[in-house]
Every structure is written in structure tokens, then in C-alpha cells.
Amino acid sequence: MSLPLMERVTKHFSAGRREYAALRAVSFDIAAGEFVAVWGLRRSGRTTLLRVAAGIEQPDEGVVLFDGRSVAEHRGARLGSEIAYFSTHFPAAHGGTVSDHVAVPLIARCGHRQRARARAEAMLRRVEALECARREPRELDPSELVRVGLARALMTEPRLLLLDEPINGVDLMQREPILALIRSLGDEGVAVLMTVGDVVTEADRVLTISDGELRGDVVPADAPVVPLRAPRAESA
Ligand SMILES: Nc1ncnc2c1ncn2[C@@H]1O[C@H](COP(=O)(O)OP(=O)(O)OP(=O)(O)O)[C@@H](O)[C@H]1O
Ligand SMILES: [Mg+2]
């Protein structure tokens, strides 16, 4: 079943006396197990869309829904459990192995270190990165960082996974297996919303965003012909 994630969401930012509309009346839905890519030019609003979907940023207008209920009403409660926001940032100051870092979201939620460590190893195996478990995050190459970031994001069994340009910086040859891995999460019922700098054929649908406006919700093959507009500096 398809659930609306956003209904007419608008988000403004100000920079000095200027005001930017980073999202303009954005509406779309996503179903369990669906893989949806968000594609657009630089500064088109992709990251803002993910951050608003996660409940990290609040919309100025419109609603963000999860299971038909407003994300704002559960501020923080969904994120880090049913909603996961992927990151490849592992604070060096905290030290520890890859396995320790992957375990963090579950330790934060249940406090049970042993259980979290066991699941961290299982998730590293799931993303085919178990050989990274005893290394330090700074020793990982870009494709390993993505796999480890995915393992950490999957720790809390999210139903919605938000990925901001995960394959940026990954060698072309290593992108395909990572996209296949992300696609396979759908078989476990995880809905994936992923921003990209280029159209990905592995996705079920591609949302094209242009200057904060959704201008297409199509199958990947049709995405390159959706018209784009260069970002405007100021809102009307
Ligand atoms: N926290 C913020 N404060 C002020 N302006 C912001 C903020 N976040 C985003 N913006 C502005 O909103 C617009 C959309 O930015 P956003 O980061 O969502 O786009 P993007 O498509 O992810 O771009 P990028 O190519 O940088 O990844 C840009 O004009 C950006 O400068
Ligand atoms: Mg971005």
C-alpha cells in the first residue's frame, strides 16, 4: 500500500534579507519496499526534502506523514527507529572499531551492548562488509564507508531509509553492487528514498526536483526528459 509521505510541503530558508524556498508545495507517496530516487541539479532542494521527511527540519506549510500520522507529532521518536537517516560520518573522536560504530543506534535505543554488537555483525554481513568489523572507520575506502553506513542505518530495523547521495565519491565500478544492495532492501519491506546526482535505473520511480518543485514522478527511463529549471536566488 502506498502512503503519502508529504502533502504540499513548503520550506523556506533565509540568508540575510533574502528568503529561499527550498521546497515548494511538494507532495508524494512511497510504499513499503519501494525504492524511490530523488534527482535534480545542485541546490535544487534534495537534501532539504530528506531532512524534512526525517523530521530533522520542520516544514513551513504542509504535512509530513508516516503511517498516516504527522511526523512532527513524534518529533525525534521515529527518527533513529522506524525512520533511519544514513550517514558515512563516524566521529573520529569517539575511537572504536567499525563494529562499535555500527552498534551505536541500537545501544542508544535499548542499552543492551551485547545484543547490539551481535546485530552489528549480522548487519555488516548483510551488507557484505563483515571484513571491515575490526578495522577503524578512518581505514575504510568510500565504498566500504557506504556499506558500513547502511549497516548502521539498518540496526533499528527501519521501515523508511533516507539516503543522501550515498554513491557520491564511490568509484563507478563499485556503484552497481551498492545500488543492487540498496535495491535488495525492498525485499525486506524497507522503503528507500535516496537522493542522487544522476538518474539511477535501479530505482522503481524517480522524482525530479527542480528549484524546490517536484516536476516529475516517473519510471527511471523517462526521468531524463523531465524539464529542469535553474535554482532561483530569491522566493517571490
Ligand atoms: N540550513 C539552511 N540554511 C539556509 N539555506 C539553506 C539551508 N539548507 C539548504 N538551504 C538552501 O536551500 C536550497 C536547497 O538546498 P539543498 O541542500 O536542499 O539542495 P541540494 O539539492 O541537496 O543541493 P546540493 O547540491 O548542495 O546537495 C539551496 O539554495 C540552499 O542554499
Ligand atoms: Mg544535497
mmCIF file of C-alpha atoms and ligand atoms in Angstrom:
data_model
loop_
_atom_site.group_PDB
_atom_site.id
_atom_site.type_symbol
_atom_site.label_atom_id
_atom_site.label_comp_id
_atom_site.label_asym_id
_atom_site.label_seq_id
_atom_site.Cartn_x
_atom_site.Cartn_y
_atom_site.Cartn_z
ATOM 1 C CA MET A 1 0.000 0.000 0.000
ATOM 2 C CA SER A 2 1.257 3.465 -0.909
ATOM 3 C CA LEU A 3 1.339 6.001 1.893
ATOM 4 C CA PRO A 4 1.692 9.747 1.414
ATOM 5 C CA LEU A 5 4.934 10.960 2.878
ATOM 6 C CA MET A 6 4.472 14.644 2.084
ATOM 7 C CA GLU A 7 1.413 16.745 1.366
ATOM 8 C CA ARG A 8 2.011 20.220 -0.092
ATOM 9 C CA VAL A 9 5.196 20.791 1.898
ATOM 10 C CA THR A 10 6.902 24.177 1.609
ATOM 11 C CA LYS A 11 10.156 25.045 3.350
ATOM 12 C CA HIS A 12 11.882 28.449 3.349
ATOM 13 C CA PHE A 13 15.368 29.432 4.443
ATOM 14 C CA SER A 14 16.640 32.944 4.953
ATOM 15 C CA ALA A 15 20.090 34.206 4.167
ATOM 16 C CA GLY A 16 20.407 37.764 5.406
ATOM 17 C CA ARG A 17 17.440 39.675 3.951
ATOM 18 C CA ARG A 18 16.851 37.131 1.222
ATOM 19 C CA GLU A 19 14.464 34.228 1.547
ATOM 20 C CA TYR A 20 14.817 30.970 -0.357
ATOM 21 C CA ALA A 21 12.024 28.484 -0.936
ATOM 22 C CA ALA A 22 13.954 25.199 -0.805
ATOM 23 C CA LEU A 23 10.717 23.178 -1.205
ATOM 24 C CA ARG A 24 7.556 24.397 -2.937
ATOM 25 C CA ALA A 25 4.273 22.549 -2.323
ATOM 26 C CA VAL A 26 5.935 19.132 -2.552
ATOM 27 C CA SER A 27 3.606 16.094 -2.423
ATOM 28 C CA PHE A 28 4.471 12.453 -2.996
ATOM 29 C CA ASP A 29 3.972 8.992 -1.555
ATOM 30 C CA ILE A 30 6.118 5.926 -1.068
ATOM 31 C CA ALA A 31 5.104 2.310 -0.491
ATOM 32 C CA ALA A 32 6.684 -0.325 1.755
ATOM 33 C CA GLY A 33 9.530 -1.973 -0.148
ATOM 34 C CA GLU A 34 9.657 0.744 -2.792
ATOM 35 C CA PHE A 35 12.940 2.296 -3.980
ATOM 36 C CA VAL A 36 12.423 5.946 -4.941
ATOM 37 C CA ALA A 37 15.255 8.159 -6.205
ATOM 38 C CA VAL A 38 15.190 11.954 -5.969
ATOM 39 C CA TRP A 39 17.123 13.552 -8.769
ATOM 40 C CA GLY A 40 17.889 17.191 -9.517
ATOM 41 C CA LEU A 41 20.565 19.785 -10.130
ATOM 42 C CA ARG A 42 22.729 21.166 -7.323
ATOM 43 C CA ARG A 43 20.824 23.270 -4.743
ATOM 44 C CA SER A 44 17.513 22.003 -6.098
ATOM 45 C CA GLY A 45 16.269 21.011 -2.621
ATOM 46 C CA ARG A 46 17.140 17.297 -2.466
ATOM 47 C CA THR A 47 18.797 17.299 0.960
ATOM 48 C CA THR A 48 16.092 19.553 2.378
ATOM 49 C CA LEU A 49 13.455 17.108 1.143
ATOM 50 C CA LEU A 50 15.170 14.245 3.010
ATOM 51 C CA ARG A 51 15.720 16.274 6.174
ATOM 52 C CA VAL A 52 12.072 17.343 6.221
ATOM 53 C CA ALA A 53 10.971 13.727 5.562
ATOM 54 C CA ALA A 54 13.088 12.643 8.546
ATOM 55 C CA GLY A 55 11.575 15.279 10.839
ATOM 56 C CA ILE A 56 15.010 16.918 11.280
ATOM 57 C CA GLU A 57 13.627 20.105 9.687
ATOM 58 C CA GLN A 58 10.029 21.243 10.140
ATOM 59 C CA PRO A 59 8.009 22.385 7.105
ATOM 60 C CA ASP A 60 6.631 25.940 6.994
ATOM 61 C CA GLU A 61 3.480 24.685 5.265
ATOM 62 C CA GLY A 62 2.024 21.262 4.574
ATOM 63 C CA VAL A 63 2.456 17.988 6.466
ATOM 64 C CA VAL A 64 4.940 15.133 6.587
ATOM 65 C CA LEU A 65 3.257 11.842 7.340
ATOM 66 C CA PHE A 66 4.443 8.410 8.413
ATOM 67 C CA ASP A 67 1.841 5.664 8.732
ATOM 68 C CA GLY A 68 -0.737 8.367 8.151
ATOM 69 C CA ARG A 69 0.371 10.332 11.222
ATOM 70 C CA SER A 70 2.239 13.602 11.352
ATOM 71 C CA VAL A 71 6.000 13.167 11.859
ATOM 72 C CA ALA A 72 6.056 16.491 13.763
ATOM 73 C CA GLU A 73 3.873 14.957 16.499
ATOM 74 C CA HIS A 74 6.512 12.275 17.082
ATOM 75 C CA ARG A 75 9.460 14.623 16.845
ATOM 76 C CA GLY A 76 12.615 12.547 17.283
ATOM 77 C CA ALA A 77 10.733 9.381 18.205
ATOM 78 C CA ARG A 78 10.536 7.928 14.703
ATOM 79 C CA LEU A 79 13.996 9.027 13.601
ATOM 80 C CA GLY A 80 16.549 6.505 14.817
ATOM 81 C CA SER A 81 13.969 3.740 14.983
ATOM 82 C CA GLU A 82 11.410 3.320 12.180
ATOM 83 C CA ILE A 83 12.991 6.062 10.093
ATOM 84 C CA ALA A 84 16.760 5.917 9.536
ATOM 85 C CA TYR A 85 18.892 8.690 8.068
ATOM 86 C CA PHE A 86 22.021 7.243 6.509
ATOM 87 C CA SER A 87 25.391 8.817 7.217
ATOM 88 C CA THR A 88 29.014 7.954 6.447
ATOM 89 C CA HIS A 89 30.197 10.268 9.187
ATOM 90 C CA PHE A 90 31.786 8.334 12.054
ATOM 91 C CA PRO A 91 33.183 10.772 14.655
ATOM 92 C CA ALA A 92 36.923 10.016 14.881
ATOM 93 C CA ALA A 93 37.000 11.471 18.401
ATOM 94 C CA HIS A 94 34.946 8.533 19.701
ATOM 95 C CA GLY A 95 37.554 5.961 18.607
ATOM 96 C CA GLY A 96 36.458 2.337 18.416
ATOM 97 C CA THR A 97 36.118 -0.191 15.641
ATOM 98 C CA VAL A 98 33.660 -0.209 12.760
ATOM 99 C CA SER A 99 31.625 -2.777 14.680
ATOM 100 C CA ASP A 100 31.416 -0.420 17.700
ATOM 101 C CA HIS A 101 30.186 2.439 15.490
ATOM 102 C CA VAL A 102 27.587 0.293 13.746
ATOM 103 C CA ALA A 103 26.255 -0.827 17.142
ATOM 104 C CA VAL A 104 25.608 2.767 18.343
ATOM 105 C CA PRO A 105 21.964 3.243 17.182
ATOM 106 C CA LEU A 106 20.796 0.080 18.940
ATOM 107 C CA ILE A 107 22.784 0.765 22.116
ATOM 108 C CA ALA A 108 21.189 4.229 22.131
ATOM 109 C CA ARG A 109 17.747 2.660 21.849
ATOM 110 C CA CYS A 110 17.902 -0.415 24.100
ATOM 111 C CA GLY A 111 21.154 -0.005 26.060
ATOM 112 C CA HIS A 112 21.953 -3.701 25.561
ATOM 113 C CA ARG A 113 25.578 -3.750 24.340
ATOM 114 C CA GLN A 114 25.899 -7.476 23.733
ATOM 115 C CA ARG A 115 22.716 -7.645 21.681
ATOM 116 C CA ALA A 116 23.752 -4.537 19.732
ATOM 117 C CA ARG A 117 27.205 -5.996 18.966
ATOM 118 C CA ALA A 118 25.687 -9.265 17.704
ATOM 119 C CA ARG A 119 23.265 -7.386 15.464
ATOM 120 C CA ALA A 120 26.071 -5.094 14.232
ATOM 121 C CA GLU A 121 27.979 -8.159 12.996
ATOM 122 C CA ALA A 122 24.807 -9.532 11.378
ATOM 123 C CA MET A 123 24.174 -6.201 9.611
ATOM 124 C CA LEU A 124 27.799 -5.957 8.448
ATOM 125 C CA ARG A 125 27.401 -9.452 6.995
ATOM 126 C CA ARG A 126 24.100 -8.371 5.373
ATOM 127 C CA VAL A 127 25.859 -5.523 3.524
ATOM 128 C CA GLU A 128 28.844 -7.752 2.680
ATOM 129 C CA ALA A 129 31.281 -5.761 4.805
ATOM 130 C CA LEU A 130 31.974 -8.138 7.695
ATOM 131 C CA GLU A 131 35.692 -7.973 6.905
ATOM 132 C CA CYS A 132 35.582 -4.285 7.996
ATOM 133 C CA ALA A 133 34.272 -5.092 11.504
ATOM 134 C CA ARG A 134 37.592 -4.938 13.392
ATOM 135 C CA ARG A 135 39.044 -2.016 11.450
ATOM 136 C CA GLU A 136 38.770 1.673 12.313
ATOM 137 C CA PRO A 137 36.357 3.829 10.286
ATOM 138 C CA ARG A 138 39.244 6.004 9.011
ATOM 139 C CA GLU A 139 40.730 2.931 7.301
ATOM 140 C CA LEU A 140 37.688 2.405 5.064
ATOM 141 C CA ASP A 141 37.520 3.309 1.372
ATOM 142 C CA PRO A 142 34.447 5.191 0.050
ATOM 143 C CA SER A 143 32.525 2.075 -0.992
ATOM 144 C CA GLU A 144 33.211 0.364 2.360
ATOM 145 C CA LEU A 145 32.067 3.535 4.152
ATOM 146 C CA VAL A 146 28.751 3.362 2.300
ATOM 147 C CA ARG A 147 28.237 -0.297 3.180
ATOM 148 C CA VAL A 148 29.101 0.343 6.833
ATOM 149 C CA GLY A 149 26.796 3.395 6.879
ATOM 150 C CA LEU A 150 23.998 1.203 5.533
ATOM 151 C CA ALA A 151 24.698 -1.437 8.195
ATOM 152 C CA ARG A 152 24.397 1.218 10.904
ATOM 153 C CA ALA A 153 21.217 2.652 9.394
ATOM 154 C CA LEU A 154 19.662 -0.839 9.351
ATOM 155 C CA MET A 155 20.403 -1.525 13.033
ATOM 156 C CA THR A 156 16.991 -0.391 14.269
ATOM 157 C CA GLU A 157 15.011 -2.263 11.559
ATOM 158 C CA PRO A 158 13.783 0.951 9.902
ATOM 159 C CA ARG A 159 10.781 0.866 7.583
ATOM 160 C CA LEU A 160 11.896 4.047 5.830
ATOM 161 C CA LEU A 161 15.538 4.571 4.921
ATOM 162 C CA LEU A 162 16.674 8.047 3.803
ATOM 163 C CA LEU A 163 19.934 8.158 1.846
ATOM 164 C CA ASP A 164 21.512 11.469 0.827
ATOM 165 C CA GLU A 165 23.740 10.920 -2.214
ATOM 166 C CA PRO A 166 25.206 7.669 -0.886
ATOM 167 C CA ILE A 167 27.189 6.852 -4.033
ATOM 168 C CA ASN A 168 28.848 10.263 -4.317
ATOM 169 C CA GLY A 169 32.601 9.677 -4.342
ATOM 170 C CA VAL A 170 32.297 5.922 -4.888
ATOM 171 C CA ASP A 171 34.220 4.565 -7.917
ATOM 172 C CA LEU A 172 31.971 3.915 -10.930
ATOM 173 C CA MET A 173 32.813 0.198 -10.876
ATOM 174 C CA GLN A 174 31.697 -0.099 -7.244
ATOM 175 C CA ARG A 175 28.391 1.759 -7.636
ATOM 176 C CA GLU A 176 26.398 -1.013 -9.268
ATOM 177 C CA PRO A 177 26.794 -3.584 -6.460
ATOM 178 C CA ILE A 178 25.934 -0.913 -3.872
ATOM 179 C CA LEU A 179 22.791 0.087 -5.788
ATOM 180 C CA ALA A 180 21.873 -3.615 -6.092
ATOM 181 C CA LEU A 181 22.304 -3.934 -2.326
ATOM 182 C CA ILE A 182 20.088 -0.882 -1.689
ATOM 183 C CA ARG A 183 17.503 -2.258 -4.097
ATOM 184 C CA SER A 184 17.513 -5.623 -2.294
ATOM 185 C CA LEU A 185 16.375 -3.901 0.935
ATOM 186 C CA GLY A 186 12.964 -3.601 -0.682
ATOM 187 C CA ASP A 187 12.601 -7.388 -0.480
ATOM 188 C CA GLU A 188 12.643 -6.946 3.306
ATOM 189 C CA GLY A 189 9.910 -4.311 3.087
ATOM 190 C CA VAL A 190 12.186 -1.300 3.630
ATOM 191 C CA ALA A 191 11.079 1.788 1.693
ATOM 192 C CA VAL A 192 14.123 3.681 0.403
ATOM 193 C CA LEU A 193 14.174 7.375 -0.509
ATOM 194 C CA MET A 194 17.548 8.265 -2.000
ATOM 195 C CA THR A 195 18.923 11.486 -3.495
ATOM 196 C CA VAL A 196 21.240 11.185 -6.466
ATOM 197 C CA GLY A 197 23.176 13.478 -8.786
ATOM 198 C CA ASP A 198 22.276 11.362 -11.794
ATOM 199 C CA VAL A 199 19.346 9.143 -12.783
ATOM 200 C CA VAL A 200 19.651 5.603 -11.412
ATOM 201 C CA THR A 201 17.996 2.818 -13.379
ATOM 202 C CA GLU A 202 17.762 0.550 -10.311
ATOM 203 C CA ALA A 203 15.023 2.691 -8.702
ATOM 204 C CA ASP A 204 11.297 1.918 -9.052
ATOM 205 C CA ARG A 205 10.488 5.603 -9.523
ATOM 206 C CA VAL A 206 12.418 8.817 -9.974
ATOM 207 C CA LEU A 207 11.158 12.091 -8.514
ATOM 208 C CA THR A 208 12.660 15.014 -10.383
ATOM 209 C CA ILE A 209 13.068 18.133 -8.264
ATOM 210 C CA SER A 210 13.813 21.484 -9.831
ATOM 211 C CA ASP A 211 14.219 24.664 -7.796
ATOM 212 C CA GLY A 212 12.277 23.085 -4.917
ATOM 213 C CA GLU A 213 9.385 21.895 -7.081
ATOM 214 C CA LEU A 214 8.598 18.298 -7.969
ATOM 215 C CA ARG A 215 8.344 18.220 -11.741
ATOM 216 C CA GLY A 216 8.164 14.518 -12.411
ATOM 217 C CA ASP A 217 7.325 11.208 -10.716
ATOM 218 C CA VAL A 218 8.194 8.689 -13.391
ATOM 219 C CA VAL A 219 9.942 5.408 -14.131
ATOM 220 C CA PRO A 220 13.742 5.862 -14.475
ATOM 221 C CA ALA A 221 13.732 5.615 -18.277
ATOM 222 C CA ASP A 222 11.509 8.719 -18.530
ATOM 223 C CA ALA A 223 13.406 10.841 -15.976
ATOM 224 C CA PRO A 224 15.972 12.436 -18.351
ATOM 225 C CA VAL A 225 13.231 14.210 -20.332
ATOM 226 C CA VAL A 226 11.570 15.884 -17.324
ATOM 227 C CA PRO A 227 12.284 19.628 -17.766
ATOM 228 C CA LEU A 228 14.516 21.288 -15.160
ATOM 229 C CA ARG A 229 14.839 24.887 -14.097
ATOM 230 C CA ALA A 230 17.969 26.540 -12.670
ATOM 231 C CA PRO A 231 17.660 27.462 -8.965
ATOM 232 C CA ARG A 232 16.260 30.917 -8.274
ATOM 233 C CA ALA A 233 18.094 33.061 -5.762
ATOM 234 C CA GLU A 234 15.012 34.503 -4.046
ATOM 235 C CA SER A 235 11.447 33.420 -3.467
ATOM 236 C CA ALA A 236 8.652 35.534 -4.887
HETATM 237 N N1 LIG B 1 20.096 25.285 6.667
HETATM 238 C C1 LIG B 1 19.999 26.099 5.614
HETATM 239 N N2 LIG B 1 20.060 27.437 5.751
HETATM 240 C C2 LIG B 1 19.933 28.273 4.698
HETATM 241 N N3 LIG B 1 19.730 27.853 3.426
HETATM 242 C C3 LIG B 1 19.664 26.526 3.218
HETATM 243 C C4 LIG B 1 19.803 25.568 4.290
HETATM 244 N N4 LIG B 1 19.688 24.318 3.771
HETATM 245 C C5 LIG B 1 19.501 24.490 2.449
HETATM 246 N N5 LIG B 1 19.484 25.791 2.109
HETATM 247 C C6 LIG B 1 19.288 26.348 0.742
HETATM 248 O O1 LIG B 1 18.165 25.677 0.176
HETATM 249 C C7 LIG B 1 18.405 25.383 -1.205
HETATM 250 C C8 LIG B 1 18.319 23.884 -1.427
HETATM 251 O O2 LIG B 1 19.410 23.260 -0.730
HETATM 252 P P1 LIG B 1 19.569 21.702 -0.611
HETATM 253 O O3 LIG B 1 20.798 21.451 0.198
HETATM 254 O O4 LIG B 1 18.299 21.102 -0.122
HETATM 255 O O5 LIG B 1 19.764 21.281 -2.136
HETATM 256 P P2 LIG B 1 20.511 20.016 -2.751
HETATM 257 O O6 LIG B 1 19.798 19.691 -3.999
HETATM 258 O O7 LIG B 1 20.688 18.961 -1.719
HETATM 259 O O8 LIG B 1 21.916 20.676 -3.112
HETATM 260 P P3 LIG B 1 23.424 20.120 -3.046
HETATM 261 O O9 LIG B 1 23.822 20.103 -4.468
HETATM 262 O O10 LIG B 1 24.167 21.171 -2.277
HETATM 263 O O11 LIG B 1 23.441 18.777 -2.410
HETATM 264 C C9 LIG B 1 19.784 25.976 -1.534
HETATM 265 O O12 LIG B 1 19.586 27.254 -2.072
HETATM 266 C C10 LIG B 1 20.459 26.046 -0.173
HETATM 267 O O13 LIG B 1 21.435 27.070 -0.149
HETATM 268 MG MG MG B 2 22.296 17.888 -1.063
#
